Coordinates of C-alpha atoms in Angstrom, one line a residue:
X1 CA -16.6 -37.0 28.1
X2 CA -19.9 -38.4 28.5
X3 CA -22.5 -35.5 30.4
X4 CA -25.1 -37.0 32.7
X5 CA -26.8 -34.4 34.4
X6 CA -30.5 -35.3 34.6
X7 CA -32.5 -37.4 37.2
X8 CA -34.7 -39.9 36.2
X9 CA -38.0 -38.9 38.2
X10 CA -41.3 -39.2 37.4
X11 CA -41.4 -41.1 34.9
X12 CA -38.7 -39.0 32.3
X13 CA -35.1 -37.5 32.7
X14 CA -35.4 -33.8 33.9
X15 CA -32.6 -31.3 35.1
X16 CA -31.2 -31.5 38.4
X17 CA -32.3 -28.3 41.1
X18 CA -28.9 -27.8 42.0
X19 CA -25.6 -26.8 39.6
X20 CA -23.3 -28.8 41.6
X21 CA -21.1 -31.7 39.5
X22 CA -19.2 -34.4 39.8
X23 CA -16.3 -36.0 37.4
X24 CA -16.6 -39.6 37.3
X25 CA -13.4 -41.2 37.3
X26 CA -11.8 -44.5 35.0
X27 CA -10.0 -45.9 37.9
X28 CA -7.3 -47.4 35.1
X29 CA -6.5 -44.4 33.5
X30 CA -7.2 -41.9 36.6
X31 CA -8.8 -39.4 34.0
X32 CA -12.4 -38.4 34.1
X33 CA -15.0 -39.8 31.6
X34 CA -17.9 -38.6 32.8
X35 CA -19.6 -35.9 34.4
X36 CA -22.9 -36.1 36.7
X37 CA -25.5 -33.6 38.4
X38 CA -25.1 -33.9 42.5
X39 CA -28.5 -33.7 43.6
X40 CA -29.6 -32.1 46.8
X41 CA -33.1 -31.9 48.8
X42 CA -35.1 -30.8 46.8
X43 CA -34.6 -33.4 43.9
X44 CA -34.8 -36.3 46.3
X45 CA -38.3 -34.2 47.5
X46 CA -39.5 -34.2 43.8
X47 CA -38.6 -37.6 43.4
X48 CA -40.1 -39.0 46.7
X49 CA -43.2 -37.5 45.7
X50 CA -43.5 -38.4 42.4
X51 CA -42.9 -42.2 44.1
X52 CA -45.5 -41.6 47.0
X53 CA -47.9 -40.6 44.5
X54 CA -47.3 -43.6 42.1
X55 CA -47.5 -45.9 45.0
X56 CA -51.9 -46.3 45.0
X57 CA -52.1 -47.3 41.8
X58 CA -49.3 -49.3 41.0
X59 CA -49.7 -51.4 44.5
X60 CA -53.2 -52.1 43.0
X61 CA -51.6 -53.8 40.1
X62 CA -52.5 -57.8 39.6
X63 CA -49.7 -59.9 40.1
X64 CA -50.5 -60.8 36.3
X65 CA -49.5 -57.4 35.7
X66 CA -46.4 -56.8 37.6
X67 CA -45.3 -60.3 35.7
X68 CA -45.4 -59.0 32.5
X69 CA -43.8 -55.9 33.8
X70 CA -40.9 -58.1 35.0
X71 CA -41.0 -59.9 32.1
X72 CA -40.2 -57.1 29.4
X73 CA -37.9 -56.0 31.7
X74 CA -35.8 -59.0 31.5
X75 CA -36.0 -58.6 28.1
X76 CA -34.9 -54.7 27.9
X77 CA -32.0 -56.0 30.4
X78 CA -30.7 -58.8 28.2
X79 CA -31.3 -57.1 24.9
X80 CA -28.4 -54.2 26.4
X81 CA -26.3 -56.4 29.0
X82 CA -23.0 -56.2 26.7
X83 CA -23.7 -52.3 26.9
X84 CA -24.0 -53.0 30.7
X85 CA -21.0 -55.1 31.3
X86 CA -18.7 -52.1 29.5
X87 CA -20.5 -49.4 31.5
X88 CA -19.4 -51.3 35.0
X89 CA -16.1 -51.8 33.7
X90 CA -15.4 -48.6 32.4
X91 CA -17.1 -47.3 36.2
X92 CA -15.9 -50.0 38.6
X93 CA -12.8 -51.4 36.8
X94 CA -13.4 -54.8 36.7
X95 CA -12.1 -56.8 33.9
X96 CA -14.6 -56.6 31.0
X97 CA -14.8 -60.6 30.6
X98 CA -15.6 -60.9 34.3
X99 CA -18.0 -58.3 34.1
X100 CA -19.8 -60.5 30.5
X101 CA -19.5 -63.5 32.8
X102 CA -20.8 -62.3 36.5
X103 CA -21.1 -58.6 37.3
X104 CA -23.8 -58.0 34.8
X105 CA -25.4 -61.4 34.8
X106 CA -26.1 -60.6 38.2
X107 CA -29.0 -58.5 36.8
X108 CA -30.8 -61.1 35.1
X109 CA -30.4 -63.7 38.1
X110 CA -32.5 -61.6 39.8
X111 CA -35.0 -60.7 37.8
X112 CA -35.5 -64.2 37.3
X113 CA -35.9 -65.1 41.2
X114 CA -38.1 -62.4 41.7
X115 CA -40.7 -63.7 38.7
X116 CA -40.0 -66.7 39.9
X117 CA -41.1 -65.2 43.9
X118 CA -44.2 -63.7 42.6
X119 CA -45.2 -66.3 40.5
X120 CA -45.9 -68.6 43.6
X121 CA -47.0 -65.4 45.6
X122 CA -50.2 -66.1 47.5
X123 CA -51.4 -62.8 49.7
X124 CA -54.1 -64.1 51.8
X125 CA -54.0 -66.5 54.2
X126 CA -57.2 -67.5 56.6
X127 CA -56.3 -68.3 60.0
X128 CA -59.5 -69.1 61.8
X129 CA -61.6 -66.0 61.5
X130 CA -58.7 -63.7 60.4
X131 CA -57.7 -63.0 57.9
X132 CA -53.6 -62.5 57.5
X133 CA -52.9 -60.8 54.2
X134 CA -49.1 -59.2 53.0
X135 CA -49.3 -55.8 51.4
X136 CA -46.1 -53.4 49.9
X137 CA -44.8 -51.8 51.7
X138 CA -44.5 -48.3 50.2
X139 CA -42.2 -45.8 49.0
X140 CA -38.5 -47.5 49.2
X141 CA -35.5 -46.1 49.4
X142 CA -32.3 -48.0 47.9
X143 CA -29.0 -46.6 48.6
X144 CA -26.4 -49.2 46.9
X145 CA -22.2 -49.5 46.2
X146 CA -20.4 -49.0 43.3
X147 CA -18.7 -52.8 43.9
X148 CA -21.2 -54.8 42.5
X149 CA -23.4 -52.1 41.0
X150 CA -25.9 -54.0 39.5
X151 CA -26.2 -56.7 41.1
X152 CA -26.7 -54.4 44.5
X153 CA -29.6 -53.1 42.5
X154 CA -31.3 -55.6 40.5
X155 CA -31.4 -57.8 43.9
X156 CA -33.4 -54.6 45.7
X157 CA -35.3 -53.1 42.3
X158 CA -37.0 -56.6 41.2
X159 CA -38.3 -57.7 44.3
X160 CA -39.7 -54.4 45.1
X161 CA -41.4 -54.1 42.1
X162 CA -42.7 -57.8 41.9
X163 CA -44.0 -56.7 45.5
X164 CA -45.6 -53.4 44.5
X165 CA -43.6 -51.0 45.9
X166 CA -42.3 -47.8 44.4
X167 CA -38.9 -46.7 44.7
X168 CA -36.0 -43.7 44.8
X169 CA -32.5 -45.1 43.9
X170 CA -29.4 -43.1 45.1
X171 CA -26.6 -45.5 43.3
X172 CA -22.8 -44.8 44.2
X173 CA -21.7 -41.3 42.8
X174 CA -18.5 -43.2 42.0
X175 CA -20.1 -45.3 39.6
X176 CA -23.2 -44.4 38.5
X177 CA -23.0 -45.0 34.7
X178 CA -24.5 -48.7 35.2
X179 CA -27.4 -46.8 37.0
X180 CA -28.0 -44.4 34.0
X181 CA -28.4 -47.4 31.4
X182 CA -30.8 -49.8 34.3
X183 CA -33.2 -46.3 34.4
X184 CA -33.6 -46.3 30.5
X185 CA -34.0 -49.7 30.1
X186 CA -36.6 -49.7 33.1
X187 CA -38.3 -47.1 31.1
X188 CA -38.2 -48.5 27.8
X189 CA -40.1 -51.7 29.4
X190 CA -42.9 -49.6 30.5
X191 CA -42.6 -49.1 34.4
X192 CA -45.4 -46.5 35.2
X193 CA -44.8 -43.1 35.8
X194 CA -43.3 -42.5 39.2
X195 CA -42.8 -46.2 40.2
X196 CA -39.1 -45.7 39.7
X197 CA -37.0 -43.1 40.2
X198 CA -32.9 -41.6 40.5
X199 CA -30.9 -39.3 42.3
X200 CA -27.7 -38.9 41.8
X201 CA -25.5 -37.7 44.4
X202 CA -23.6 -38.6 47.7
X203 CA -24.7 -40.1 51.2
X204 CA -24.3 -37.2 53.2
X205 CA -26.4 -34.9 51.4
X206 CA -28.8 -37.6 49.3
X207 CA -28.3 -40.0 51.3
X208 CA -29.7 -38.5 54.4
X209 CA -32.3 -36.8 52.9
X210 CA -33.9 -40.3 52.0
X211 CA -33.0 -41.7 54.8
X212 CA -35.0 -38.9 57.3
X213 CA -37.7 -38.4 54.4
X214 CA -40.6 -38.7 56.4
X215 CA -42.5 -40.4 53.0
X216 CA -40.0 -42.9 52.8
X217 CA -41.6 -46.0 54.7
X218 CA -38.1 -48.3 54.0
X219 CA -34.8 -48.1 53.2
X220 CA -32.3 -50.6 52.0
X221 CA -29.0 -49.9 51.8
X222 CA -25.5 -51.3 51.3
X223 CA -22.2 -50.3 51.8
X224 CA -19.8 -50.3 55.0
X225 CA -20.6 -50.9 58.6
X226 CA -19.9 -47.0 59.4
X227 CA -22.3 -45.8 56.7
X228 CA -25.5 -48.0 57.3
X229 CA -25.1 -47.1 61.4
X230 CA -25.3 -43.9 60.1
X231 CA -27.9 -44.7 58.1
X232 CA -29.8 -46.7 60.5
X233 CA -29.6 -43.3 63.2
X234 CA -31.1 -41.3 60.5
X235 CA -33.9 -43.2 60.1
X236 CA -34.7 -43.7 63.5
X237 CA -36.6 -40.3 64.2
X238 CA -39.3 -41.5 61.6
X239 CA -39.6 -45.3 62.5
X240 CA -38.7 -46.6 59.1
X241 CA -37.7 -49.8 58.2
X242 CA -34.7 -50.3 57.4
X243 CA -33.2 -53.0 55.8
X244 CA -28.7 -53.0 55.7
X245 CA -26.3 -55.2 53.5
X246 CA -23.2 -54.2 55.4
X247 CA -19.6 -55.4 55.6
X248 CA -17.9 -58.4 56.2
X249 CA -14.6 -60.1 57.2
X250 CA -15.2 -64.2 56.6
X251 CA -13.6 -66.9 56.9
X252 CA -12.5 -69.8 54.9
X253 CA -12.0 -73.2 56.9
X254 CA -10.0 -75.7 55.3
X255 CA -9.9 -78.8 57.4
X256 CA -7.1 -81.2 57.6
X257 CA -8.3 -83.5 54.8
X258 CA -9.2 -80.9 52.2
X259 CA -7.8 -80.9 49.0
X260 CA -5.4 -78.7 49.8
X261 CA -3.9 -77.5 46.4
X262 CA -7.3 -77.2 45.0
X263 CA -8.3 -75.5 47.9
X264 CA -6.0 -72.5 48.4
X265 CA -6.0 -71.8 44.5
X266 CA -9.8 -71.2 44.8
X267 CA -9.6 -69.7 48.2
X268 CA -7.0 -67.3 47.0
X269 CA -8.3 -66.5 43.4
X270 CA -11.6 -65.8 45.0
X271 CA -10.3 -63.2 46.8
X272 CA -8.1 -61.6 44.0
X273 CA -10.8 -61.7 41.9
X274 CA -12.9 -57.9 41.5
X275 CA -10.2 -56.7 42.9
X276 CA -11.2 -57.7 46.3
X277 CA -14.0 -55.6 46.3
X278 CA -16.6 -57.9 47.4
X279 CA -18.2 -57.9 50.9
X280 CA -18.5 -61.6 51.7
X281 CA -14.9 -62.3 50.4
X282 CA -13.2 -64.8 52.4
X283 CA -10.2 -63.1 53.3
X284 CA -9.0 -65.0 56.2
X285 CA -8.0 -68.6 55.4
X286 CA -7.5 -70.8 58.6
X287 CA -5.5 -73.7 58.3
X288 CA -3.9 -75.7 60.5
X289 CA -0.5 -74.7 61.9
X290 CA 1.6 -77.8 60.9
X291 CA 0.2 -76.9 56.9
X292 CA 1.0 -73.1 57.4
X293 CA 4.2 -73.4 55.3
X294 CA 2.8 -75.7 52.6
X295 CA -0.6 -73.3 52.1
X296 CA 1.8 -70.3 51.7
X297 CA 3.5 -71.4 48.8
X298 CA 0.5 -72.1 46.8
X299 CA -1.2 -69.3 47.5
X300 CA 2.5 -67.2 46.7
X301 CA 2.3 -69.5 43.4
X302 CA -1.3 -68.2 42.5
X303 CA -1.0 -64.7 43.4
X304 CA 1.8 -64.8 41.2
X305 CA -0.1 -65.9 37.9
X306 CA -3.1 -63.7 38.8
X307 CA -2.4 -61.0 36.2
X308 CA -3.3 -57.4 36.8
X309 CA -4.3 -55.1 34.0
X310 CA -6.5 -52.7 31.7
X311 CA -9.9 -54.1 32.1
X312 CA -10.4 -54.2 28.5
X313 CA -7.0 -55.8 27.8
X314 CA -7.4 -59.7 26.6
X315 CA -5.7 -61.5 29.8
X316 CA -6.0 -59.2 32.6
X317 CA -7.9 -61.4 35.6
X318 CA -7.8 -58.3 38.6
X319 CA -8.3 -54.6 37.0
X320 CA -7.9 -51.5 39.5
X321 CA -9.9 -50.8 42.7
X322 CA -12.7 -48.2 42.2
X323 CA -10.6 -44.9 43.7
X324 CA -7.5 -43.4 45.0
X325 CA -9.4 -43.7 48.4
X326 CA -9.3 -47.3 47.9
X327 CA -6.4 -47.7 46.6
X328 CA -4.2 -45.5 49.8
X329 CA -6.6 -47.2 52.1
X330 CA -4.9 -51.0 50.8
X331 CA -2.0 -49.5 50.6
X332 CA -1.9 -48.2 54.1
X333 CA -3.6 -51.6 55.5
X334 CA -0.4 -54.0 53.4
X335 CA 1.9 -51.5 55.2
X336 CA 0.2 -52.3 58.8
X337 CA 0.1 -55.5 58.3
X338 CA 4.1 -55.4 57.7
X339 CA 5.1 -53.5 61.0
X340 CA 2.7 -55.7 62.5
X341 CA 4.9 -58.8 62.1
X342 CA 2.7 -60.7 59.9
X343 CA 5.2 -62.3 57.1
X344 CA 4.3 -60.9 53.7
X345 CA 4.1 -63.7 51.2
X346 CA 3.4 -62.2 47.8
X347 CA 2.6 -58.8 46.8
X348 CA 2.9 -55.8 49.0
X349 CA 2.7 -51.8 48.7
X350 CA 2.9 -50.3 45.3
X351 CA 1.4 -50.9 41.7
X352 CA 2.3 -54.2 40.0
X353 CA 4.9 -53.5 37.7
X354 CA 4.8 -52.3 34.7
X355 CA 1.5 -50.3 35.3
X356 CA 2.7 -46.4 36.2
X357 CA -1.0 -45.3 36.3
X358 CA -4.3 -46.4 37.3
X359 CA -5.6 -47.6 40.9
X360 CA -3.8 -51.1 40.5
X361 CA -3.5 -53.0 43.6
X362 CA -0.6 -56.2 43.7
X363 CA -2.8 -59.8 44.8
X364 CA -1.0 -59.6 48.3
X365 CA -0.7 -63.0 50.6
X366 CA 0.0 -62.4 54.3
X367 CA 0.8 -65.9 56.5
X368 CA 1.0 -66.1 60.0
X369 CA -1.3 -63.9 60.6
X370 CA -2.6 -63.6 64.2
X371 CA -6.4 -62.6 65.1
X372 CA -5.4 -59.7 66.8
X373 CA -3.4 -58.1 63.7
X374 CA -5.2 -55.3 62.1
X375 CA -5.7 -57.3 58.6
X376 CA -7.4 -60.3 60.0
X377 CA -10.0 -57.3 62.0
X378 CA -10.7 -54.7 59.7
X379 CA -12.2 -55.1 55.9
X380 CA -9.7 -54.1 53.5
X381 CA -12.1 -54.7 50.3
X382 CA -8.8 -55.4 48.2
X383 CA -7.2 -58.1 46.9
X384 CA -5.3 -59.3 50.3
X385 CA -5.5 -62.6 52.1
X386 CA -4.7 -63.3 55.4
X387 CA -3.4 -67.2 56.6
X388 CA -4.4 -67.7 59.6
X389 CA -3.4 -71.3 62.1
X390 CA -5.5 -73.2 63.6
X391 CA -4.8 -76.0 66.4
X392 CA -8.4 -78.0 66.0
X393 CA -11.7 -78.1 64.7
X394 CA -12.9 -76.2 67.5
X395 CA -9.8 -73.6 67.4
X396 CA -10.7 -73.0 63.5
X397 CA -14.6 -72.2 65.0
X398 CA -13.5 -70.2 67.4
X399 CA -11.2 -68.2 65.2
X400 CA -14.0 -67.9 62.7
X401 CA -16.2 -66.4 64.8
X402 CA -14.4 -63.9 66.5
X403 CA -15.3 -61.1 64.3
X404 CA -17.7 -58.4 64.7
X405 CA -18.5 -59.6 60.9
X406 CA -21.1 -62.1 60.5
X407 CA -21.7 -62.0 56.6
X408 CA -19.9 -64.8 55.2
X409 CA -17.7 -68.0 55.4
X410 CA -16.9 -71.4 54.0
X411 CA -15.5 -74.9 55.2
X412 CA -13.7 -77.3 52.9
X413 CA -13.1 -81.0 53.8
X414 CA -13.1 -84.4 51.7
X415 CA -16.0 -85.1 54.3
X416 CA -19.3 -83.2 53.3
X417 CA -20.9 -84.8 56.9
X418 CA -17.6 -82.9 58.9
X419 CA -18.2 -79.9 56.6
X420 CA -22.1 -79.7 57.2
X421 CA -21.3 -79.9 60.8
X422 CA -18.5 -76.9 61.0
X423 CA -20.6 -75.0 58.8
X424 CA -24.0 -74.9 61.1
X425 CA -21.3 -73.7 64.3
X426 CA -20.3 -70.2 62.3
X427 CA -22.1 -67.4 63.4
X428 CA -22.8 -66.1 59.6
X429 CA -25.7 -65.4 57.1
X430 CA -23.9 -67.6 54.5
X431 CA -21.4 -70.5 54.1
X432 CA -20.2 -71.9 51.1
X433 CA -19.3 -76.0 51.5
X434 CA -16.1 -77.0 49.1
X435 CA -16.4 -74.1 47.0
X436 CA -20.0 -74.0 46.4
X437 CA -21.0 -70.8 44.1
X438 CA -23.7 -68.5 45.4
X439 CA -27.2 -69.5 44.9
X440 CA -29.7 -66.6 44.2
X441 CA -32.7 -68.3 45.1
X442 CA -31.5 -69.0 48.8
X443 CA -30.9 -66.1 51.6
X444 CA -28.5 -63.4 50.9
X445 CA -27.1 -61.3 54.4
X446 CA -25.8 -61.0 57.8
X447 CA -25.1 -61.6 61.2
X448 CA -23.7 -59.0 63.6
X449 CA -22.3 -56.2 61.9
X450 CA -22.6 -57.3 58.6
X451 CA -26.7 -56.2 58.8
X452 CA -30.1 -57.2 59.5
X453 CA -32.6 -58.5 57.0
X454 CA -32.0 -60.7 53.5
X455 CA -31.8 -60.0 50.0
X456 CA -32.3 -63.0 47.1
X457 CA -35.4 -64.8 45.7
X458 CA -38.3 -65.2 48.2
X459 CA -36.3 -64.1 51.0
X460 CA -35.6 -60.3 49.7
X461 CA -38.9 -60.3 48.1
X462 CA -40.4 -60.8 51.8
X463 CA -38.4 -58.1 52.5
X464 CA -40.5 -55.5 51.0
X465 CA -44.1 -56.6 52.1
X466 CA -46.0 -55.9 55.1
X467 CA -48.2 -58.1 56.9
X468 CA -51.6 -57.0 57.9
X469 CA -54.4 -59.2 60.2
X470 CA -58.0 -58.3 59.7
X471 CA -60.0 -60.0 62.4
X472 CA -63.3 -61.2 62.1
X473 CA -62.6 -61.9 58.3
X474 CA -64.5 -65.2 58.3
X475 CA -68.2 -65.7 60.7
X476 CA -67.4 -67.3 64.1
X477 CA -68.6 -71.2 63.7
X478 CA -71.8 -71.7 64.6
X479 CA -72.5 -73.2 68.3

């Protein structure tokens, strides 16, 4: 049993103020394998100080200096990402090889396009006689999942620190280990004393407290739609900004001349893949009606040879979702999905077989799904896709849209022009065009009630600066 019951504030790891503990759970075994310190008020008070206080001196730093800073940290984060990639699949459950090949690489992305951001960094700009100039922000707050853990982090952490802010991270008390290792190895590269600091401990009590902290100029949080309102009404008393990365319910369009083989098996295996656990999944497919039958049976055939399994075993592609919450949550969302008349294709209620233990969830394939069915509505953040019919173009559009979700979506045709075209009509903060990967250097967020703000490369560095006008900078022109 590993014991993690220090904060990182202030530039060292010191006890916590309150007893309180937590086990953290291996969602493949359902034992615990480590324990953490619950923090309370007064930690997130000590460590919002220590931040506040760090904030003069390190927002006076040259950008020469916050690019070496970046720069060693990058190195600290590659020299330990194997370590990284076990800790998140120990915490999270994702298969260890996906975790080598994506969840921890995620770190390093963004470390890159935040160098990458501050290297072309300019603060001033003259405008006439003004002067317009962008300045950090302050003392952040980051609240972030345990889905992607570090990726959720790295994508808030280097771009404030590339803009000079200082920070408090509350990661997910359900996985927190990842969070632990990114705090030494932040240390070990030299961060100053104060600039960044962790609580552990859960959104109601940590959570709020940075969220109402009246020295806490910004917070940035993601999670589900119900937590950041929540979040979002805490914070309104003191006028901070806050930034949310919220859920998401997208949509994959594939139009009558896609590939359509190729296009299911990506569709689908995109949504088995973490287990479902990623908020711009595109869990509804749309297709039209007369190919219903056809896109059924291939995405029956692929949920069939996704294999679920230990995340350290050699050929598991899905591990377990992160909690028995999660887990009876999918369970009870296949179930309404049944009695709701949409016809289950592959998977269903249950553990795959074999596996008696562990938060295993079977890749599940629902057709004829309708848009007024619960599981083409509400985010199931497991592995569960829902085929949805389309009549036309402009059905598909419509169906795509009508979501309170705004996060994601994606559009597949043999025609990039027709594709281009459906893609600029969705009413979402990203599309992906025949399977394009994310890109870290472009605009990461939502529409709707998916959020408000951006994350990635220039756009989440932005994110974190404020803009200031000093008038009468430059002499009037002479008459």
């Amino acid at each position: 049993m590993q014991e993690h019951l220090e904060f990182y504030i202030d530039g060292g790891w010191t006890a916590a103020a309150t007893a309180q503990k937590l086990d953290v759970i291996d969602p493949s075994t359902e034992e615990p394998f480590a324990r953490i310190a619950l923090g309370g008020q007064d930690d997130v008070d000590r460590a919002v100080a220590a931040a506040k206080a760090a904030f003069p001196a390190f927002a006076a730093t040259s950008k020469e200096q916050r690019l070496d800073l970046l720069s060693k940290v990058l190195d600290g984060y590659k020299a330990r990402i194997d370590e990284m990639a076990e800790a998140i699949s120990r915490e999270m459950g994702a298969p260890l090889g996906f975790s080598k090949q994506a969840q921890a690489p995620a770190g390093i992305g963004h470390l890159m396009q935040a160098i990458k951001a501050l290297k072309a960094f300019e603060a001033d700009e003259i405008r006439g006689t003004s002067l317009v100039t962008r300045e950090p922000v302050g003392v952040v707050g980051f609240i972030t999942p345990w889905n992607w853990p570090v990726n959720q982090m790295m994508c808030k952490i280097a771009p404030a620190l590339a803009a000079g802010c200082t920070m408090v991270l509350k990661p997910s008390e359900i996985a927190p280990t990842s969070a632990l290792l990114l705090a030494q190895i932040l240390h070990d590269a030299g961060v100053p004393k104060g600039v960044f600091n962790l609580v552990n401990g859960d959104g109601p009590t940590v959570g709020q407290a940075l969220a109402t902290h009246p020295d806490i100029d910004m917070i940035s949080f993601t999670g589900s739609t119900r937590a950041g309102i929540e979040v979002a009404k805490a914070a309104a008393d003191t006028v901070k900004r806050v930034h949310q990365e919220l859920g998401g319910k997208s949509a994959l369009i594939l139009l009558d001349d896609a590939d359509f083989p190729k296009a299911v098996k990506g569709g689908a295996r995109g949504v088995f893949f973490n287990s479902g656990q990623s908020c711009n999944a595109l869990t509804r497919m749309l297709v039209p009606l007369d190919r219903m039958d056809e896109v059924a049976q291939i995405a029956k055939e692929t949920a069939e040879k996704t294999t679920v399994g230990d995340p350290f075993g050699e050929n598991s592609m899905v591990g377990p979702v992160v909690s028995k919450t999660q887990f009876d949550k999918i369970q009870g969302l296949i179930e309404t999905g049944i009695k709701e008349g949409a016809d289950l294709v592959a998977g269903g209620t249950g553990r795959p077989e074999g596996l008696n233990r562990g938060y295993y969830v079977r890749p599940t394939v629902f057709s004829k799904v309708t848009r007024d069915m619960t599981i083409a509505r509400e985010e199931i953040f497991g592995p569960v896709l829902s085929i949805m019919g389309y009549r036309d173009e402009a059905d598909a559009i419509d169906i795509a849209n009508d979501s309170r979700y705004g996060l994601s979506g994606g559009v597949t045709s043999a025609s990039l022009d027709r594709a281009r075209a459906v893609a600029r009509q969705l009413r979402t903060g990203t599309v992906h065009l025949n399977g394009a990967l994310p890109d870290f250097g472009a605009a990461f967020g939502g529409y709707k009630q998916s959020g408000n703000g951006r994350e990635w490369g220039r756009y989440g560095f932005d994110e974190f600066l404020e803009i200031k006008s000093v008038f009468g900078w430059e002499p009037p022109p002479a008459k």
